[in-house]
């Protein structure tokens, strides 16, 4: 083993020959050659054009929040469209929790604090 510049280099030598072959130099050359190859450049181009997996799929909690927001917005719109009082909608929110006890969306829905007015 040769040590130079803080790195260990693996070397191979034959006892009867007067030459040594550095594996470190070979690996560095191979890596440098690969980086310059068209195969590597094409892979980099492909990676840059490919969307990340987390932009394709939403997490379960994100989907749940989207459903809650959609339900709350729908209730607010329904209230405004039919000119119902917001107090009656608070009752509706509580009623939905009783009607759909196994629904995570119904459990988390709230209409308290909505300040929309009919236009």
Tab-separated table of C-alpha atoms in Angstrom:
chain	number	residue	atom	x	y	z
A	1	UNK	CA	0.000	0.000	0.000
A	2	UNK	CA	1.274	3.440	-0.851
A	3	UNK	CA	0.106	6.483	1.042
A	4	UNK	CA	0.179	9.888	-0.626
A	5	UNK	CA	-1.832	13.047	-0.094
A	6	UNK	CA	-3.776	11.636	2.867
A	7	UNK	CA	-5.290	8.770	0.855
A	8	UNK	CA	-4.309	5.162	0.819
A	9	UNK	CA	-3.535	3.768	-2.564
A	10	UNK	CA	-3.827	0.099	-3.269
A	11	UNK	CA	-0.940	-1.142	-5.321
A	12	UNK	CA	-0.207	-4.444	-6.970
A	13	UNK	CA	3.265	-5.597	-7.775
A	14	UNK	CA	4.750	-8.826	-8.935
A	15	UNK	CA	7.712	-10.051	-6.912
A	16	UNK	CA	9.775	-11.103	-9.938
A	17	UNK	CA	9.006	-7.948	-11.954
A	18	UNK	CA	10.395	-4.510	-11.269
A	19	UNK	CA	7.083	-2.684	-11.861
A	20	UNK	CA	4.116	-1.738	-9.708
A	21	UNK	CA	0.585	-1.003	-10.822
A	22	UNK	CA	-1.496	1.526	-8.885
A	23	UNK	CA	-5.178	0.603	-8.572
A	24	UNK	CA	-5.949	4.123	-7.307
A	25	UNK	CA	-4.623	5.693	-10.500
A	26	UNK	CA	-6.583	3.185	-12.565
A	27	UNK	CA	-9.837	3.904	-10.693
A	28	UNK	CA	-9.338	7.663	-11.008
A	29	UNK	CA	-8.726	7.284	-14.748
A	30	UNK	CA	-11.784	5.012	-15.137
A	31	UNK	CA	-14.008	7.473	-13.274
A	32	UNK	CA	-12.693	10.406	-15.298
A	33	UNK	CA	-13.253	8.480	-18.539
A	34	UNK	CA	-16.799	7.545	-17.493
A	35	UNK	CA	-17.688	11.147	-16.588
A	36	UNK	CA	-16.617	12.247	-20.068
A	37	UNK	CA	-18.547	9.440	-21.811
A	38	UNK	CA	-21.777	9.945	-23.735
A	39	UNK	CA	-23.465	7.302	-21.570
A	40	UNK	CA	-22.881	9.393	-18.440
A	41	UNK	CA	-23.957	12.612	-20.161
A	42	UNK	CA	-27.179	10.954	-21.377
A	43	UNK	CA	-27.940	9.713	-17.856
A	44	UNK	CA	-27.464	13.228	-16.454
A	45	UNK	CA	-29.806	14.595	-19.105
A	46	UNK	CA	-32.411	11.939	-18.291
A	47	UNK	CA	-32.209	12.675	-14.565
A	48	UNK	CA	-32.625	16.408	-15.167
A	49	UNK	CA	-35.794	15.801	-17.222
A	50	UNK	CA	-37.352	13.269	-14.830
A	51	UNK	CA	-39.745	14.502	-12.151
A	52	UNK	CA	-38.990	13.544	-8.586
A	53	UNK	CA	-41.273	10.890	-7.081
A	54	UNK	CA	-42.498	13.230	-4.340
A	55	UNK	CA	-43.897	15.611	-6.980
A	56	UNK	CA	-45.948	12.792	-8.535
A	57	UNK	CA	-47.503	11.348	-5.381
A	58	UNK	CA	-48.968	13.222	-2.433
A	59	UNK	CA	-48.507	11.945	1.071
A	60	UNK	CA	-51.569	10.524	2.815
A	61	UNK	CA	-51.700	13.468	5.213
A	62	UNK	CA	-51.574	15.891	2.278
A	63	UNK	CA	-54.467	14.098	0.559
A	64	UNK	CA	-56.419	14.147	3.820
A	65	UNK	CA	-55.880	17.912	4.192
A	66	UNK	CA	-57.020	18.426	0.595
A	67	UNK	CA	-60.244	16.496	1.279
A	68	UNK	CA	-60.871	18.462	4.483
A	69	UNK	CA	-60.341	21.767	2.677
A	70	UNK	CA	-62.636	20.708	-0.173
A	71	UNK	CA	-65.375	19.669	2.273
A	72	UNK	CA	-65.086	22.925	4.241
A	73	UNK	CA	-65.177	25.006	1.048
A	74	UNK	CA	-68.191	23.055	-0.220
A	75	UNK	CA	-70.080	23.640	3.029
A	76	UNK	CA	-69.225	27.353	2.957
A	77	UNK	CA	-70.407	27.623	-0.660
A	78	UNK	CA	-73.612	25.718	0.128
A	79	UNK	CA	-74.323	28.001	3.087
A	80	UNK	CA	-73.833	31.152	1.017
A	81	UNK	CA	-75.790	29.847	-1.982
A	82	UNK	CA	-78.860	28.986	0.085
A	83	UNK	CA	-78.571	31.996	2.395
A	84	UNK	CA	-78.413	29.822	5.500
A	85	UNK	CA	-77.043	31.106	8.767
A	86	UNK	CA	-73.507	30.205	9.775
A	87	UNK	CA	-74.821	29.000	13.133
A	88	UNK	CA	-76.813	26.287	11.348
A	89	UNK	CA	-73.645	25.198	9.567
A	90	UNK	CA	-71.834	24.726	12.891
A	91	UNK	CA	-74.597	22.288	13.743
A	92	UNK	CA	-74.177	20.589	10.350
A	93	UNK	CA	-70.454	20.104	10.982
A	94	UNK	CA	-71.165	18.410	14.298
A	95	UNK	CA	-73.896	16.310	12.687
A	96	UNK	CA	-71.516	15.061	9.972
A	97	UNK	CA	-69.107	13.820	12.658
A	98	UNK	CA	-71.933	11.737	14.137
A	99	UNK	CA	-73.242	10.479	10.788
A	100	UNK	CA	-69.771	9.527	9.470
A	101	UNK	CA	-67.802	8.442	12.570
A	102	UNK	CA	-65.273	6.422	10.550
A	103	UNK	CA	-64.483	9.302	8.153
A	104	UNK	CA	-61.266	11.178	8.881
A	105	UNK	CA	-62.519	14.033	6.703
A	106	UNK	CA	-65.741	14.361	8.718
A	107	UNK	CA	-63.806	14.218	12.002
A	108	UNK	CA	-61.560	17.123	11.041
A	109	UNK	CA	-64.090	19.328	9.254
A	110	UNK	CA	-65.036	22.611	10.862
A	111	UNK	CA	-67.103	25.591	9.797
A	112	UNK	CA	-66.370	27.754	12.815
A	113	UNK	CA	-64.793	31.045	11.954
A	114	UNK	CA	-65.998	31.142	8.353
A	115	UNK	CA	-66.708	34.742	7.448
A	116	UNK	CA	-67.952	34.443	3.866
A	117	UNK	CA	-71.022	36.434	2.934
A	118	UNK	CA	-73.308	35.970	-0.053
A	119	UNK	CA	-72.405	38.126	-3.012
